[in-house]
PDB file of C-alpha atoms and ligand atoms in Angstrom:
ATOM      1  CA  MET Y   1     -45.091  47.150 -65.925  1.00 90.00           C
ATOM      2  CA  SER Y   2     -47.234  45.349 -68.416  1.00 97.00           C
ATOM      3  CA  ILE Y   3     -50.083  47.523 -69.752  1.00 98.00           C
ATOM      4  CA  ALA Y   4     -53.150  46.566 -71.995  1.00 98.00           C
ATOM      5  CA  VAL Y   5     -55.928  48.255 -73.295  1.00 99.00           C
ATOM      6  CA  TYR Y   6     -59.442  46.643 -73.703  1.00 98.00           C
ATOM      7  CA  PRO Y   7     -61.160  48.658 -76.360  1.00 98.00           C
ATOM      8  CA  GLY Y   8     -64.962  48.353 -77.322  1.00 98.00           C
ATOM      9  CA  SER Y   9     -68.277  49.874 -77.592  1.00 97.00           C
ATOM     10  CA  PHE Y  10     -69.667  48.411 -74.230  1.00 98.00           C
ATOM     11  CA  ASP Y  11     -73.206  49.427 -75.119  1.00 97.00           C
ATOM     12  CA  PRO Y  12     -73.830  47.949 -72.537  1.00 97.00           C
ATOM     13  CA  ILE Y  13     -71.298  45.828 -70.797  1.00 98.00           C
ATOM     14  CA  THR Y  14     -72.311  42.208 -70.396  1.00 98.00           C
ATOM     15  CA  PHE Y  15     -71.071  39.392 -68.109  1.00 97.00           C
ATOM     16  CA  GLY Y  16     -68.972  38.293 -71.151  1.00 97.00           C
ATOM     17  CA  HIS Y  17     -66.924  41.436 -71.381  1.00 98.00           C
ATOM     18  CA  LEU Y  18     -66.613  41.367 -67.519  1.00 97.00           C
ATOM     19  CA  ASP Y  19     -65.087  37.847 -67.684  1.00 97.00           C
ATOM     20  CA  VAL Y  20     -62.487  39.085 -70.067  1.00 97.00           C
ATOM     21  CA  ILE Y  21     -61.750  42.227 -67.998  1.00 98.00           C
ATOM     22  CA  GLY Y  22     -61.327  39.942 -64.937  1.00 97.00           C
ATOM     23  CA  ARG Y  23     -59.069  37.405 -66.695  1.00 97.00           C
ATOM     24  CA  ALA Y  24     -56.846  40.190 -68.495  1.00 98.00           C
ATOM     25  CA  ALA Y  25     -56.479  42.035 -65.354  1.00 98.00           C
ATOM     26  CA  GLY Y  26     -55.083  38.680 -63.792  1.00 97.00           C
ATOM     27  CA  VAL Y  27     -52.509  38.831 -66.581  1.00 98.00           C
ATOM     28  CA  PHE Y  28     -51.462  42.379 -67.182  1.00 98.00           C
ATOM     29  CA  GLU Y  29     -50.550  44.786 -64.254  1.00 98.00           C
ATOM     30  CA  ARG Y  30     -52.557  47.506 -65.642  1.00 98.00           C
ATOM     31  CA  LEU Y  31     -55.600  47.020 -67.709  1.00 98.00           C
ATOM     32  CA  VAL Y  32     -57.308  50.168 -69.325  1.00 98.00           C
ATOM     33  CA  VAL Y  33     -60.759  49.515 -70.583  1.00 98.00           C
ATOM     34  CA  GLY Y  34     -61.294  52.105 -73.467  1.00 98.00           C
ATOM     35  CA  VAL Y  35     -64.891  53.006 -74.294  1.00 98.00           C
ATOM     36  CA  LEU Y  36     -65.063  54.106 -77.855  1.00 97.00           C
ATOM     37  CA  VAL Y  37     -66.684  57.474 -78.801  1.00 95.00           C
ATOM     38  CA  ASN Y  38     -67.870  56.493 -82.260  1.00 83.00           C
ATOM     39  CA  PRO Y  39     -69.721  59.449 -83.899  1.00 76.00           C
ATOM     40  CA  ARG Y  40     -70.925  57.029 -86.788  1.00 83.00           C
ATOM     41  CA  LYS Y  41     -72.974  54.836 -84.182  1.00 82.00           C
ATOM     42  CA  SER Y  42     -75.768  56.104 -81.954  1.00 91.00           C
ATOM     43  CA  PRO Y  43     -75.364  54.026 -78.881  1.00 94.00           C
ATOM     44  CA  MET Y  44     -78.271  53.248 -76.409  1.00 95.00           C
ATOM     45  CA  PHE Y  45     -76.267  54.454 -73.317  1.00 96.00           C
ATOM     46  CA  ASP Y  46     -74.354  57.464 -73.558  1.00 95.00           C
ATOM     47  CA  LEU Y  47     -70.691  57.613 -72.917  1.00 96.00           C
ATOM     48  CA  ASP Y  48     -70.871  58.658 -69.181  1.00 97.00           C
ATOM     49  CA  GLU Y  49     -73.387  55.808 -68.625  1.00 96.00           C
ATOM     50  CA  ARG Y  50     -71.335  53.389 -70.358  1.00 97.00           C
ATOM     51  CA  MET Y  51     -68.282  54.191 -68.360  1.00 98.00           C
ATOM     52  CA  ALA Y  52     -70.188  54.299 -65.077  1.00 97.00           C
ATOM     53  CA  THR Y  53     -71.705  51.043 -65.455  1.00 97.00           C
ATOM     54  CA  ILE Y  54     -68.495  49.354 -66.349  1.00 98.00           C
ATOM     55  CA  ARG Y  55     -66.881  50.916 -63.065  1.00 97.00           C
ATOM     56  CA  GLU Y  56     -69.824  49.699 -61.032  1.00 96.00           C
ATOM     57  CA  ALA Y  57     -69.629  46.255 -62.367  1.00 96.00           C
ATOM     58  CA  VAL Y  58     -65.861  46.198 -61.696  1.00 97.00           C
ATOM     59  CA  GLY Y  59     -66.247  47.482 -58.129  1.00 96.00           C
ATOM     60  CA  GLU Y  60     -69.205  44.747 -57.491  1.00 94.00           C
ATOM     61  CA  GLN Y  61     -67.704  41.762 -59.213  1.00 94.00           C
ATOM     62  CA  LEU Y  62     -64.019  42.193 -59.367  1.00 95.00           C
ATOM     63  CA  SER Y  63     -63.268  44.297 -56.431  1.00 93.00           C
ATOM     64  CA  GLY Y  64     -59.935  42.313 -55.640  1.00 95.00           C
ATOM     65  CA  LEU Y  65     -58.580  43.305 -59.240  1.00 95.00           C
ATOM     66  CA  ALA Y  66     -60.115  46.927 -59.132  1.00 91.00           C
ATOM     67  CA  GLY Y  67     -56.639  48.509 -58.515  1.00 95.00           C
ATOM     68  CA  ARG Y  68     -55.267  47.388 -61.925  1.00 97.00           C
ATOM     69  CA  ILE Y  69     -58.372  48.290 -63.963  1.00 98.00           C
ATOM     70  CA  GLU Y  70     -58.913  51.685 -65.241  1.00 98.00           C
ATOM     71  CA  VAL Y  71     -61.905  52.890 -67.465  1.00 98.00           C
ATOM     72  CA  THR Y  72     -61.699  55.717 -69.729  1.00 98.00           C
ATOM     73  CA  SER Y  73     -63.072  56.773 -73.035  1.00 98.00           C
ATOM     74  CA  PHE Y  74     -61.045  57.340 -76.315  1.00 98.00           C
ATOM     75  CA  ASP Y  75     -61.745  58.386 -79.946  1.00 96.00           C
ATOM     76  CA  GLY Y  76     -59.744  57.737 -83.035  1.00 96.00           C
ATOM     77  CA  LEU Y  77     -57.474  54.756 -83.451  1.00 98.00           C
ATOM     78  CA  THR Y  78     -57.134  51.954 -81.102  1.00 98.00           C
ATOM     79  CA  VAL Y  79     -53.475  51.757 -81.649  1.00 98.00           C
ATOM     80  CA  ASP Y  80     -53.033  55.433 -80.930  1.00 98.00           C
ATOM     81  CA  PHE Y  81     -55.057  55.011 -77.718  1.00 98.00           C
ATOM     82  CA  ALA Y  82     -52.667  52.195 -76.750  1.00 98.00           C
ATOM     83  CA  GLY Y  83     -49.743  54.425 -77.760  1.00 98.00           C
ATOM     84  CA  THR Y  84     -50.737  57.342 -75.639  1.00 98.00           C
ATOM     85  CA  LEU Y  85     -50.862  54.959 -72.518  1.00 98.00           C
ATOM     86  CA  GLY Y  86     -47.681  53.154 -73.269  1.00 98.00           C
ATOM     87  CA  ALA Y  87     -49.669  49.950 -73.653  1.00 98.00           C
ATOM     88  CA  ALA Y  88     -47.965  47.017 -75.689  1.00 98.00           C
ATOM     89  CA  PHE Y  89     -51.042  44.795 -75.768  1.00 98.00           C
ATOM     90  CA  ILE Y  90     -54.563  45.179 -77.032  1.00 98.00           C
ATOM     91  CA  VAL Y  91     -57.214  42.636 -75.337  1.00 98.00           C
ATOM     92  CA  ARG Y  92     -60.068  41.339 -77.189  1.00 98.00           C
ATOM     93  CA  GLY Y  93     -62.620  38.564 -76.438  1.00 97.00           C
ATOM     94  CA  LEU Y  94     -63.509  35.654 -78.871  1.00 97.00           C
ATOM     95  CA  ARG Y  95     -66.816  33.928 -78.280  1.00 95.00           C
ATOM     96  CA  ALA Y  96     -67.081  31.813 -81.278  1.00 91.00           C
ATOM     97  CA  VAL Y  97     -65.666  31.068 -84.679  1.00 91.00           C
ATOM     98  CA  SER Y  98     -68.028  33.875 -86.204  1.00 90.00           C
ATOM     99  CA  ASP Y  99     -65.937  36.394 -84.169  1.00 94.00           C
ATOM    100  CA  PHE Y 100     -62.660  35.119 -85.535  1.00 95.00           C
ATOM    101  CA  GLU Y 101     -62.757  36.645 -89.136  1.00 96.00           C
ATOM    102  CA  SER Y 102     -63.362  40.171 -88.067  1.00 97.00           C
ATOM    103  CA  GLU Y 103     -61.109  39.954 -85.145  1.00 98.00           C
ATOM    104  CA  MET Y 104     -58.260  38.546 -87.217  1.00 98.00           C
ATOM    105  CA  GLN Y 105     -58.671  41.273 -89.652  1.00 98.00           C
ATOM    106  CA  MET Y 106     -58.531  44.033 -86.831  1.00 98.00           C
ATOM    107  CA  ALA Y 107     -55.559  42.291 -85.141  1.00 98.00           C
ATOM    108  CA  HIS Y 108     -53.673  42.069 -88.446  1.00 98.00           C
ATOM    109  CA  THR Y 109     -54.577  45.839 -89.417  1.00 98.00           C
ATOM    110  CA  ASN Y 110     -53.531  47.133 -85.946  1.00 98.00           C
ATOM    111  CA  ARG Y 111     -50.367  45.354 -86.085  1.00 98.00           C
ATOM    112  CA  LYS Y 112     -49.658  46.861 -89.600  1.00 98.00           C
ATOM    113  CA  LEU Y 113     -50.268  50.234 -87.861  1.00 98.00           C
ATOM    114  CA  ALA Y 114     -48.337  49.848 -84.851  1.00 98.00           C
ATOM    115  CA  PRO Y 115     -46.095  46.760 -85.108  1.00 98.00           C
ATOM    116  CA  ALA Y 116     -44.888  47.151 -81.266  1.00 98.00           C
ATOM    117  CA  VAL Y 117     -48.619  46.660 -80.191  1.00 98.00           C
ATOM    118  CA  ASP Y 118     -49.879  43.102 -80.179  1.00 98.00           C
ATOM    119  CA  THR Y 119     -53.511  41.877 -79.828  1.00 98.00           C
ATOM    120  CA  VAL Y 120     -53.975  39.168 -77.097  1.00 98.00           C
ATOM    121  CA  PHE Y 121     -57.401  37.081 -77.181  1.00 98.00           C
ATOM    122  CA  PHE Y 122     -59.095  35.610 -74.310  1.00 97.00           C
ATOM    123  CA  MET Y 123     -61.739  32.965 -75.096  1.00 96.00           C
ATOM    124  CA  THR Y 124     -64.844  34.083 -73.416  1.00 94.00           C
ATOM    125  CA  SER Y 125     -66.067  31.584 -70.843  1.00 94.00           C
ATOM    126  CA  LEU Y 126     -68.339  29.145 -72.193  1.00 94.00           C
ATOM    127  CA  GLU Y 127     -71.278  30.216 -69.960  1.00 94.00           C
ATOM    128  CA  HIS Y 128     -71.007  33.670 -71.511  1.00 94.00           C
ATOM    129  CA  ALA Y 129     -70.248  32.634 -74.978  1.00 92.00           C
ATOM    130  CA  TYR Y 130     -73.840  33.275 -76.356  1.00 93.00           C
ATOM    131  CA  LEU Y 131     -73.975  36.717 -75.035  1.00 95.00           C
ATOM    132  CA  SER Y 132     -73.808  39.913 -77.035  1.00 96.00           C
ATOM    133  CA  SER Y 133     -74.772  43.530 -76.128  1.00 96.00           C
ATOM    134  CA  SER Y 134     -77.239  43.825 -79.052  1.00 96.00           C
ATOM    135  CA  LEU Y 135     -79.221  40.621 -78.044  1.00 96.00           C
ATOM    136  CA  VAL Y 136     -79.289  41.851 -74.569  1.00 97.00           C
ATOM    137  CA  LYS Y 137     -80.836  45.269 -75.635  1.00 96.00           C
ATOM    138  CA  GLU Y 138     -83.452  43.528 -77.954  1.00 97.00           C
ATOM    139  CA  ILE Y 139     -84.555  41.185 -75.020  1.00 97.00           C
ATOM    140  CA  ALA Y 140     -84.815  44.145 -72.641  1.00 96.00           C
ATOM    141  CA  ALA Y 141     -86.871  45.981 -75.181  1.00 95.00           C
ATOM    142  CA  PHE Y 142     -89.417  43.116 -75.006  1.00 96.00           C
ATOM    143  CA  GLU Y 143     -89.121  43.239 -71.259  1.00 95.00           C
ATOM    144  CA  GLY Y 144     -87.428  39.697 -71.224  1.00 96.00           C
ATOM    145  CA  ASP Y 145     -85.209  38.686 -68.253  1.00 96.00           C
ATOM    146  CA  ILE Y 146     -81.662  39.965 -68.757  1.00 96.00           C
ATOM    147  CA  GLY Y 147     -80.607  39.466 -65.121  1.00 95.00           C
ATOM    148  CA  ALA Y 148     -78.091  36.598 -65.947  1.00 96.00           C
ATOM    149  CA  MET Y 149     -76.658  38.360 -68.773  1.00 97.00           C
ATOM    150  CA  VAL Y 150     -75.518  41.937 -67.448  1.00 97.00           C
ATOM    151  CA  PRO Y 151     -74.133  43.118 -64.233  1.00 96.00           C
ATOM    152  CA  ALA Y 152     -76.903  44.687 -61.864  1.00 94.00           C
ATOM    153  CA  ALA Y 153     -75.848  48.249 -62.803  1.00 93.00           C
ATOM    154  CA  VAL Y 154     -76.904  47.649 -66.373  1.00 96.00           C
ATOM    155  CA  ALA Y 155     -79.786  45.618 -65.753  1.00 95.00           C
ATOM    156  CA  ARG Y 156     -81.279  48.589 -63.389  1.00 92.00           C
ATOM    157  CA  ARG Y 157     -80.663  50.937 -66.407  1.00 92.00           C
ATOM    158  CA  LEU Y 158     -82.109  48.667 -69.149  1.00 92.00           C
ATOM    159  CA  ARG Y 159     -85.320  48.017 -67.010  1.00 88.00           C
ATOM    160  CA  ARG Y 160     -85.845  51.778 -66.573  1.00 86.00           C
TER     161      ARG Y 160
HETATM  162  O1  PNS H 201     -67.046  46.399 -79.051  1.00 84.37           O
HETATM  163  P1  PNS H 201     -66.839  46.528 -80.358  1.00 84.37           P
HETATM  164  O2  PNS H 201     -67.796  47.430 -81.149  1.00 84.37           O
HETATM  165  O3  PNS H 201     -66.547  45.161 -81.124  1.00 84.37           O
HETATM  166  O4  PNS H 201     -65.338  47.144 -80.476  1.00 84.37           O
HETATM  167  C1  PNS H 201     -64.856  47.408 -81.762  1.00 84.37           C
HETATM  168  C2  PNS H 201     -63.517  48.376 -81.648  1.00 84.37           C
HETATM  169  C3  PNS H 201     -63.761  49.463 -80.678  1.00 84.37           C
HETATM  170  C4  PNS H 201     -62.524  47.483 -80.954  1.00 84.37           C
HETATM  171  C5  PNS H 201     -63.000  48.819 -82.980  1.00 84.37           C
HETATM  172  O5  PNS H 201     -64.103  49.300 -83.650  1.00 84.37           O
HETATM  173  C6  PNS H 201     -61.913  49.786 -82.936  1.00 84.37           C
HETATM  174  O6  PNS H 201     -60.970  49.517 -82.641  1.00 84.37           O
HETATM  175  N1  PNS H 201     -62.388  51.205 -83.246  1.00 84.37           N
HETATM  176  C7  PNS H 201     -61.467  52.292 -83.164  1.00 84.37           C
HETATM  177  C8  PNS H 201     -61.130  52.858 -84.712  1.00 84.37           C
HETATM  178  C9  PNS H 201     -59.916  51.893 -85.116  1.00 84.37           C
HETATM  179  O7  PNS H 201     -58.881  51.715 -84.233  1.00 84.37           O
HETATM  180  N2  PNS H 201     -60.238  51.374 -86.085  1.00 84.37           N
HETATM  181  C10 PNS H 201     -59.293  50.377 -86.895  1.00 84.37           C
HETATM  182  C11 PNS H 201     -59.395  48.948 -86.327  1.00 84.37           C
HETATM  183  S1  PNS H 201     -58.488  47.719 -87.264  1.00 84.37           S
END
């Protein structure tokens, strides 16, 4: 069985992330979305909310693929998370050239740490390429319309 992990902060999940999840789940038989517990960052949404919104969004938008998609949390190294699950692939999304440098560095570093685990990139669909969790939070903070940027489960929480 081909297993991949999709690690990230998902604070919060956007339609860009969801696009990558859907496309990766079409390629890999089991896709485990890993929400990072990062003690160095203080996220807007706590871990349970981030996992709950991803699950809700997958249920609402990707119900046909839901059987292949799991959502869990992890701390420590992504390669260790992948190793525990027997995953040979790490999935990441690339929106623009600006993402490339840091993503390339992470992919090379992860490969050095775990040569059996490869990183696979999906180019985020053009319609979502402008999206970022930070911008969504900023827009929501000024009561802007984030309805086209995040799944309903996130929009509800952000408005609240
Ligand atoms: O959504 P993000 O914040 O861009 O995701 C970054 C993430 C979670 C993929 C990265 O920070 C990560 O892998 N963190 C886990 C710790 C780790 O493995 N660090 C070494 C990466 S080369």
